[in-house]
XYZ file of C-alpha atoms in Angstrom:
438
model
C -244.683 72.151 -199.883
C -245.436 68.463 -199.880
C -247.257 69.061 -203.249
C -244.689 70.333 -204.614
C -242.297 67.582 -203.611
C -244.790 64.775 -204.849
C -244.856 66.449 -208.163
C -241.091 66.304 -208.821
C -240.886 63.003 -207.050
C -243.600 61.745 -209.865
C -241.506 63.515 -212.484
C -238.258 61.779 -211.795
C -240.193 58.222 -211.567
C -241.536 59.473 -215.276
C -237.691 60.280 -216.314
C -236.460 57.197 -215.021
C -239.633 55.391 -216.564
C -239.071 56.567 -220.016
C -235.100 56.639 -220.144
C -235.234 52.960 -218.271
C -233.251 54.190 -215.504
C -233.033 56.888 -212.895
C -231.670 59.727 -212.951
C -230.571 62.702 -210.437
C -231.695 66.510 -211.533
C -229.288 68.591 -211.433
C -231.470 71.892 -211.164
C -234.190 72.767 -208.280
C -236.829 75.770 -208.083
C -234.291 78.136 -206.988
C -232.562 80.441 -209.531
C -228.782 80.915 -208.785
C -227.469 84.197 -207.862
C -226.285 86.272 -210.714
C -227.412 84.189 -213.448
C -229.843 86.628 -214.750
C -227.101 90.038 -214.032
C -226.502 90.087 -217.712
C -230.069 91.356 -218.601
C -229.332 94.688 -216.588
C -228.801 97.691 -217.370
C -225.279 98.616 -216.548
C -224.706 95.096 -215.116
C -221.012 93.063 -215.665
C -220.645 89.289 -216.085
C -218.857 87.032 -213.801
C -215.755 86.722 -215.851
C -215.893 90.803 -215.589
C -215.695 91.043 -212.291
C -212.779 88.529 -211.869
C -210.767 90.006 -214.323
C -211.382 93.697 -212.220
C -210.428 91.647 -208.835
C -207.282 90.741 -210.333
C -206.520 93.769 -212.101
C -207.264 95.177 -208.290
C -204.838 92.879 -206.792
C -202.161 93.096 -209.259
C -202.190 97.130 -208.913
C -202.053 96.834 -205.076
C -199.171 94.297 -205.147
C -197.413 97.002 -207.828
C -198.289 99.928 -205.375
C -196.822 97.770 -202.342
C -193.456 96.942 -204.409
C -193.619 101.093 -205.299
C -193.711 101.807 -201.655
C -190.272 99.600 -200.748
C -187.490 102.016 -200.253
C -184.940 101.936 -202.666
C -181.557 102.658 -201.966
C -179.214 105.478 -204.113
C -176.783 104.576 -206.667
C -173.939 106.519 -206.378
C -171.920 107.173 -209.695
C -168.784 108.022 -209.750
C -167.376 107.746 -213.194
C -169.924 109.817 -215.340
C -171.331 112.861 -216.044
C -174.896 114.026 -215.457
C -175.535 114.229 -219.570
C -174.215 110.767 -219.777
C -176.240 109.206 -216.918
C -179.016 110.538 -218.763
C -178.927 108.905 -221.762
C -178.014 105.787 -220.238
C -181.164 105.927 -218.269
C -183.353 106.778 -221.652
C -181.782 104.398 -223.199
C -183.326 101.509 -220.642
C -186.659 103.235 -220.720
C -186.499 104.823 -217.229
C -187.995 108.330 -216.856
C -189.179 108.211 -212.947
C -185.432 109.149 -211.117
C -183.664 111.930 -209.273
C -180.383 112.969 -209.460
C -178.330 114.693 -206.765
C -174.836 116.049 -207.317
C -172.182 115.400 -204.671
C -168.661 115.768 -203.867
C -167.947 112.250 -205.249
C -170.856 112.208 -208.086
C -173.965 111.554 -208.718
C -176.465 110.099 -206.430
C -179.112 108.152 -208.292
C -182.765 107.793 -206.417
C -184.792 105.422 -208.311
C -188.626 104.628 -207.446
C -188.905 100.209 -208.044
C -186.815 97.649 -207.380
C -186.992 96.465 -210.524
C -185.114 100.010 -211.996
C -182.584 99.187 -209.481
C -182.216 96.369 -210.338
C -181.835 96.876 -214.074
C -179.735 100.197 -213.266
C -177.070 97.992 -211.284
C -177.151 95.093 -213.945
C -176.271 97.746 -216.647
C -173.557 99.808 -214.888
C -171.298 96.450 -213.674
C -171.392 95.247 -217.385
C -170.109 98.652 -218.875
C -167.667 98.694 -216.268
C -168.708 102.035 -215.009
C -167.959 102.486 -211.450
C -170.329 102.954 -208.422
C -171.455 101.971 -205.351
C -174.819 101.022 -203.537
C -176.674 99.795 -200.890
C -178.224 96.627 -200.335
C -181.912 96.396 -200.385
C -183.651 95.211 -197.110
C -184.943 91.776 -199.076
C -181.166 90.870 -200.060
C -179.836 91.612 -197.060
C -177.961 88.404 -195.823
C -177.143 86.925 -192.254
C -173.444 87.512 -191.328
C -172.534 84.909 -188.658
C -168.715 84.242 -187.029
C -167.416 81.010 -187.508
C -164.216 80.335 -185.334
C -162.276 76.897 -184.948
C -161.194 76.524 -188.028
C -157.181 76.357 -188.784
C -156.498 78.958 -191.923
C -157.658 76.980 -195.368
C -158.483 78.378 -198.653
C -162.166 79.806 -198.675
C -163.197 76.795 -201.052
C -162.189 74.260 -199.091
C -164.172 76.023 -196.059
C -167.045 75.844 -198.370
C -166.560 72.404 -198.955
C -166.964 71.724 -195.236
C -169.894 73.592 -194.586
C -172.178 71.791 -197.812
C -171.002 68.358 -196.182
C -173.199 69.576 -193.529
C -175.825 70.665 -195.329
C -174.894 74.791 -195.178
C -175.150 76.468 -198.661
C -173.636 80.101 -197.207
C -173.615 82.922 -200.210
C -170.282 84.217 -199.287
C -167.299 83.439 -196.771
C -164.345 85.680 -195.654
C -161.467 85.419 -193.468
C -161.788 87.541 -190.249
C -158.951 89.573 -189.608
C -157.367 88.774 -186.082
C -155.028 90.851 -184.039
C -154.014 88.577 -181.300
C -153.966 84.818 -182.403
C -153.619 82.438 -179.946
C -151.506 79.859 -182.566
C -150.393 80.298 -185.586
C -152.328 78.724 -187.746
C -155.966 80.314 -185.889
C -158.516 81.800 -188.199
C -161.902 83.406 -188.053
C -164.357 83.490 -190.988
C -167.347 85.666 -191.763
C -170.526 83.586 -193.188
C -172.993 84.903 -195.287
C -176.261 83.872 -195.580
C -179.879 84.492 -197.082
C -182.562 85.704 -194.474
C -184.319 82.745 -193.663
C -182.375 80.434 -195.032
C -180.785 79.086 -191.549
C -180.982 80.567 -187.890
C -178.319 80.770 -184.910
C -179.914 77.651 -183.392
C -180.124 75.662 -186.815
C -175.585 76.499 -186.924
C -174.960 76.012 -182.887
C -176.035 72.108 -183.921
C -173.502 72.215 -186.391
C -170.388 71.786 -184.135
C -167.915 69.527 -186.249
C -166.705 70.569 -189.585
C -163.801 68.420 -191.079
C -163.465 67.033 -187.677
C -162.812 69.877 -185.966
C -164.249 71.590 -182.997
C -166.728 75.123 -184.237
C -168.506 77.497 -182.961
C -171.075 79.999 -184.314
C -171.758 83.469 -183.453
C -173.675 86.354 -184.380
C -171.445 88.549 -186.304
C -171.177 92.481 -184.582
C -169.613 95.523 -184.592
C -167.853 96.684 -181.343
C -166.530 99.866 -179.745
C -165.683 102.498 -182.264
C -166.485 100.242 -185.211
C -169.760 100.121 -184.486
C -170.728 103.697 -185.906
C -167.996 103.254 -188.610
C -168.608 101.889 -191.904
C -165.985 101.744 -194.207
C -165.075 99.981 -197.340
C -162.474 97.545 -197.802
C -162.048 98.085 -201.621
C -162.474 102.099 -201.605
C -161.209 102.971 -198.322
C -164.453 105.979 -198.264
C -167.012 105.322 -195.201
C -170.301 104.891 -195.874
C -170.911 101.791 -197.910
C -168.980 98.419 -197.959
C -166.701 96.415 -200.093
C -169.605 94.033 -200.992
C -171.468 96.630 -202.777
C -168.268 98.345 -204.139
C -168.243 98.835 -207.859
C -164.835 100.829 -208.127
C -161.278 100.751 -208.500
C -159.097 99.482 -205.853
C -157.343 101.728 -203.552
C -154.694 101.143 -201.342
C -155.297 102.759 -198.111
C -151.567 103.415 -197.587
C -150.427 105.538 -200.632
C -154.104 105.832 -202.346
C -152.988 104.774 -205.458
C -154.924 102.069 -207.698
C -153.223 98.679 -206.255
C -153.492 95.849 -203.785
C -152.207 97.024 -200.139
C -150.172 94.095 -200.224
C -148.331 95.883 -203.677
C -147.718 99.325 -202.231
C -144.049 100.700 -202.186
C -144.691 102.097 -198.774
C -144.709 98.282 -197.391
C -141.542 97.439 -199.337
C -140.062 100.809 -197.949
C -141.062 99.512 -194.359
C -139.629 96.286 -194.962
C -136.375 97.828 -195.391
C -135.941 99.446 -199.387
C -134.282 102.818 -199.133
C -134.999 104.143 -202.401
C -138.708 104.693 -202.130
C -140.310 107.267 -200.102
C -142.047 106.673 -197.136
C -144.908 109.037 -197.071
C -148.219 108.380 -196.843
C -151.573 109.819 -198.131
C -155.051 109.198 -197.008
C -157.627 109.043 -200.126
C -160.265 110.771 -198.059
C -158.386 114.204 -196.386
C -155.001 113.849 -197.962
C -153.314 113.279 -194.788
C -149.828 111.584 -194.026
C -151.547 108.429 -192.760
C -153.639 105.507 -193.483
C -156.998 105.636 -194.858
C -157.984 103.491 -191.694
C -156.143 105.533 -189.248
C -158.674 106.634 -186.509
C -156.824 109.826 -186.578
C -158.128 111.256 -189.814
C -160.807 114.238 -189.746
C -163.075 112.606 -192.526
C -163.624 109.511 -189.821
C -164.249 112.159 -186.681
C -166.548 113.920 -189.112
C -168.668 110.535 -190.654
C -168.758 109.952 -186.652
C -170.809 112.898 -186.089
C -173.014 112.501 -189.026
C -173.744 109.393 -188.101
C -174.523 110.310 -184.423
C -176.863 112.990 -185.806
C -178.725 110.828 -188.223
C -179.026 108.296 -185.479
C -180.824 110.847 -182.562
C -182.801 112.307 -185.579
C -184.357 109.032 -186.171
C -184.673 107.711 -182.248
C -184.813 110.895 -180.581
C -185.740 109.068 -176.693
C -184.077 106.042 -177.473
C -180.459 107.485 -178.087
C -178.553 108.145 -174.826
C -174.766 107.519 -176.186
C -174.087 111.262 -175.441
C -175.295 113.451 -172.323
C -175.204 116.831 -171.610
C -172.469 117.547 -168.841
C -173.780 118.081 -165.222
C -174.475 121.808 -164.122
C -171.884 122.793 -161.855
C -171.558 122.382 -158.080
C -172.853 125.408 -156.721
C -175.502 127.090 -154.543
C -177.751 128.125 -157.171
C -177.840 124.920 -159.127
C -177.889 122.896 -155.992
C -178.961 125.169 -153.035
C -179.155 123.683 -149.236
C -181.576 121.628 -148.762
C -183.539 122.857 -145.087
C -183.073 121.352 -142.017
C -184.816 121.501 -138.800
C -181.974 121.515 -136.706
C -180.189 124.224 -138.245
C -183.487 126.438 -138.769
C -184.010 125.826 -134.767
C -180.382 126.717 -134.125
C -180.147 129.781 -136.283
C -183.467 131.028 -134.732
C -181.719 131.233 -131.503
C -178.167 132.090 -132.346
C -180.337 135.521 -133.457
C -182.391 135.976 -130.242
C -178.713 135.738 -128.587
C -177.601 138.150 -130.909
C -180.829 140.557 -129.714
C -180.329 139.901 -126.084
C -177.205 140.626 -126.186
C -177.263 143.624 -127.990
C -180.342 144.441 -125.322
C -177.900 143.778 -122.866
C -175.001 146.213 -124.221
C -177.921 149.519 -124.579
C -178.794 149.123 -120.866
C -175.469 148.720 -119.761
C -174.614 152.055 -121.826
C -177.312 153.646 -120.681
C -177.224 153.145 -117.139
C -173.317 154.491 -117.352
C -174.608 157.565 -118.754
C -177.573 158.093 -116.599
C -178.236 159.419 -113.324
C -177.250 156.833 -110.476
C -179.932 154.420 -109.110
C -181.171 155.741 -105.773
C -180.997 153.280 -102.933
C -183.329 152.091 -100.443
C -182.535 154.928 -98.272
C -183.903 157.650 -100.822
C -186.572 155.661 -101.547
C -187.796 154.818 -98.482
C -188.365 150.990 -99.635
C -186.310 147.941 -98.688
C -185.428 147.245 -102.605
C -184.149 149.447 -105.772
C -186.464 151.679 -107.648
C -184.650 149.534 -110.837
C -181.682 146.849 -109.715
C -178.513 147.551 -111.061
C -177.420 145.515 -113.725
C -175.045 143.127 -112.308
C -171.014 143.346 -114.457
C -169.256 140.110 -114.564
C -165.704 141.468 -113.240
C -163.026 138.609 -113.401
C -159.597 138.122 -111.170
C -157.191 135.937 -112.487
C -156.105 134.708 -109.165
C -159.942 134.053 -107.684
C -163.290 134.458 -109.074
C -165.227 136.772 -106.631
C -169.056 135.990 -105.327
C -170.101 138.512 -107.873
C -169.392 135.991 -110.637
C -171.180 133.373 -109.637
C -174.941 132.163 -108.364
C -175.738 132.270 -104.957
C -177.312 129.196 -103.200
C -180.862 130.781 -103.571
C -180.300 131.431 -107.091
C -179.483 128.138 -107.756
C -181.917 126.553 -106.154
C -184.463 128.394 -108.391
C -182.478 127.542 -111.397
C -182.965 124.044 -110.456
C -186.740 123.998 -109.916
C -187.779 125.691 -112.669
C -185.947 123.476 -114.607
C -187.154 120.264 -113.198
C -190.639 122.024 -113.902
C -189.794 122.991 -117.149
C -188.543 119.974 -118.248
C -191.054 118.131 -117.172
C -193.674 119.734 -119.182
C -191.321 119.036 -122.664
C -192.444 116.394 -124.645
C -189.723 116.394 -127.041
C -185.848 117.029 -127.786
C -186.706 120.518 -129.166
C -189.033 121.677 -126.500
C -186.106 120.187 -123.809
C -183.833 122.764 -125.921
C -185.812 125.607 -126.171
C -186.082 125.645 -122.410
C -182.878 125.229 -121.645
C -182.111 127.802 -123.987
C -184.486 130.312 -122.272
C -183.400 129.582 -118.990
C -179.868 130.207 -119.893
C -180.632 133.650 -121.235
C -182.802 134.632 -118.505
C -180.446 133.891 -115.592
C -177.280 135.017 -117.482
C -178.527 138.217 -118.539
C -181.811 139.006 -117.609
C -182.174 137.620 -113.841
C -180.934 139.656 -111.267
C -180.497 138.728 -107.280
């Protein structure tokens, strides 16, 4: 190893030597990697390879743009052998077309047909409708303080501050507090400014603002409808058709129909109205037309076939209120007193066989028959009542008494809880009442 290093050591003092100056090498006695691929068999060059990377690249960025979903194009305005050349015509052979009730539904594969598609149909006038795709989607925000201006001038304000907004429209307001109140709608490009980056925004034209997050509430929420069409669905941004005026759904400004005139007091024109979406005598935007109950549903069903454990807006009814659905649930108590409303049940039906029996049966013979100072069996005593004065037969004598007493106080005093306490007392009442006998 040192020989080696002496050896080009005495080589560059030779170099410098005979050039008259030093000089650095700029190779050493190891061979770089690849240098040498060429004289294989089967073997590609460095520029080879790069080019494949980037072909590889370029085919997985084309395969990640395939992969976006694309939303329809629905057509309304042409026919299915039309559509067709159109689409030959810009070179586009990878579609699918699905007839509806309103037209055709157009499912292209790239952005870039969509693109083109849309681009063609607005400049031939031909109308349709889309959706937005997810990278164009903008930012809606509220922006309330404002007194009612033209939508330039509200512009105007916001690029003094440094806002560039891709659209603004005036919020429609049922209750204004003054007169002259307004809301407006802001549009935006995703990323292009954030709730925080607008709260610090609070003058514009030297007036008070405030920015919110623009949402849908109560009913609205499910219902999407357009403002230029009056169909739900889609919305007036991405509307590509005639207007229609939700009153008498005929092909003019709301603010043009007959049926307002007639309202504001001309008696020559009729009065009666037709929805553009069931025909009804109503407003397109009444909440009272079928076609909105039914979008409703559709919507619903979409929505719990895509979040399935995450949708709880509707619940099945409760079962009813009954023993099978909800039976009893057991208590102690009741269990302990039901056991001994049926032993009183049993003793007392004891009770009513002997009593039968001994009425039907030969007389008891007495002491005197017997020989004995007691009963062969005692009779079994009958509780006979006088309303004026209970006789002696009715009640306990002193000696009975007293052992009613002590066997209680012994009884008792072996319980060691409120159920044993009962179950004596219990027993001791049935024995004495209808079992004991002086």
């Amino acid at each position: 190893m040192s020989g080696g290093y002496t050896s080009a050591q005495g080589s560059l003092i030779n170099q410098g030597q005979s050039s008259g100056m030093y000089s650095v090498p700029t190779n050493n006695m190891f061979t770089p990697v690849g240098i040498h691929l060429d004289d294989f068999e089967g073997a590609e060059s460095t520029e080879a390879q790069l080019a494949k990377r980037v072909k590889k690249n370029d085919s997985e960025n084309s395969k990640e743009q395939t992969k976006t979903k694309v939303p329809p194009i629905t057509i309304t305005s042409l026919k299915l052998a039309q559509l067709n050349e159109f689409l030959a015509t810009l070179k586009i052979k990878d579609y699918v077309t699905t007839y509806m009730s309103i037209g055709i539904k157009l499912a292209l594969t790239t952005t870039e047909h969509f693109e083109t598609v849309t681009k063609f149909l607005q400049e031939n006038r031909i109308q349709f409708f889309k959706y937005q795709l997810s990278q164009d989607r903008l930012l809606k925000y509220v922006l309330s303080g404002l007194t009612k201006m033209p939508i330039s001038d509200v512009v105007g304000l916001m690029s003094e501050a440094n806002l560039a907004p891709v659209e603004v429209k005036e919020m429609n307001i049922q209750k204004r507090r003054y007169d002259e109140q307004c809301n407006y709608i802001v549009y935006f490009k995703k990323g292009s400014v954030n709730l925080e980056r607008l709260k610090q925004v609070k003058y514009l034209g030297h007036m008070c603002v405030k920015w919110d997050v623009f949402t849908r509430r109560e009913l609205n929420s499910t219902v999407l409808q357009c403002n230029n069409c009056c169909m739900f669905g889609h919305m007036a941004r991405n509307c590509h058709r005639n207007k229609i005026c939700p009153q008498c759904s005929e092909n003019h400004e709301v603010n043009k129909c007959t049926i307002m005139l007639t309202e504001s007091g001309d008696p020559q024109v009729s009065v009666t109205k037709k929805c553009i979406n069931c025909s009804g005598n109503h407003d397109a935007t009444d909440i009272i037309c079928p076609k909105r109950a039914q979008y409703v549903t559709y919507v619903t069903q979409q929505q719990r076939r895509q979040h399935p454990r995450g949708n709880n807006s509707e619940r099945l009814p409760p079962p009813p209120l009954d023993q099978q659905n909800f039976p009893q649930l057991r208590n102690p108590a009741q269990d302990h007193l039901r056991r001994f409303q049926n032993q009183l049940q049993e003793q007392q039906a004891s009770y009513s066989q002997n009593v039968n029996r001994s009425n039907t049966s030969d007389p008891p013979l007495g002491p005197a028959a017997t020989g004995s100072s007691s009963y062969a069996h005692p009779p079994t005593p009958r509780l006979e009542s006088n309303n004026s004065n209970q006789t002696s037969g009715n009640l306990f004598s002193f000696q009975e008494i007293n052992e009613l007493t002590t066997e209680i106080i012994e009884q008792l005093g072996k319980c060691s809880t409120r159920k044993e306490q009962f179950d004596v007392i219990m027993h001791l009442t049935i024995k004495y009442l209808y079992s004991h006998h002086g």
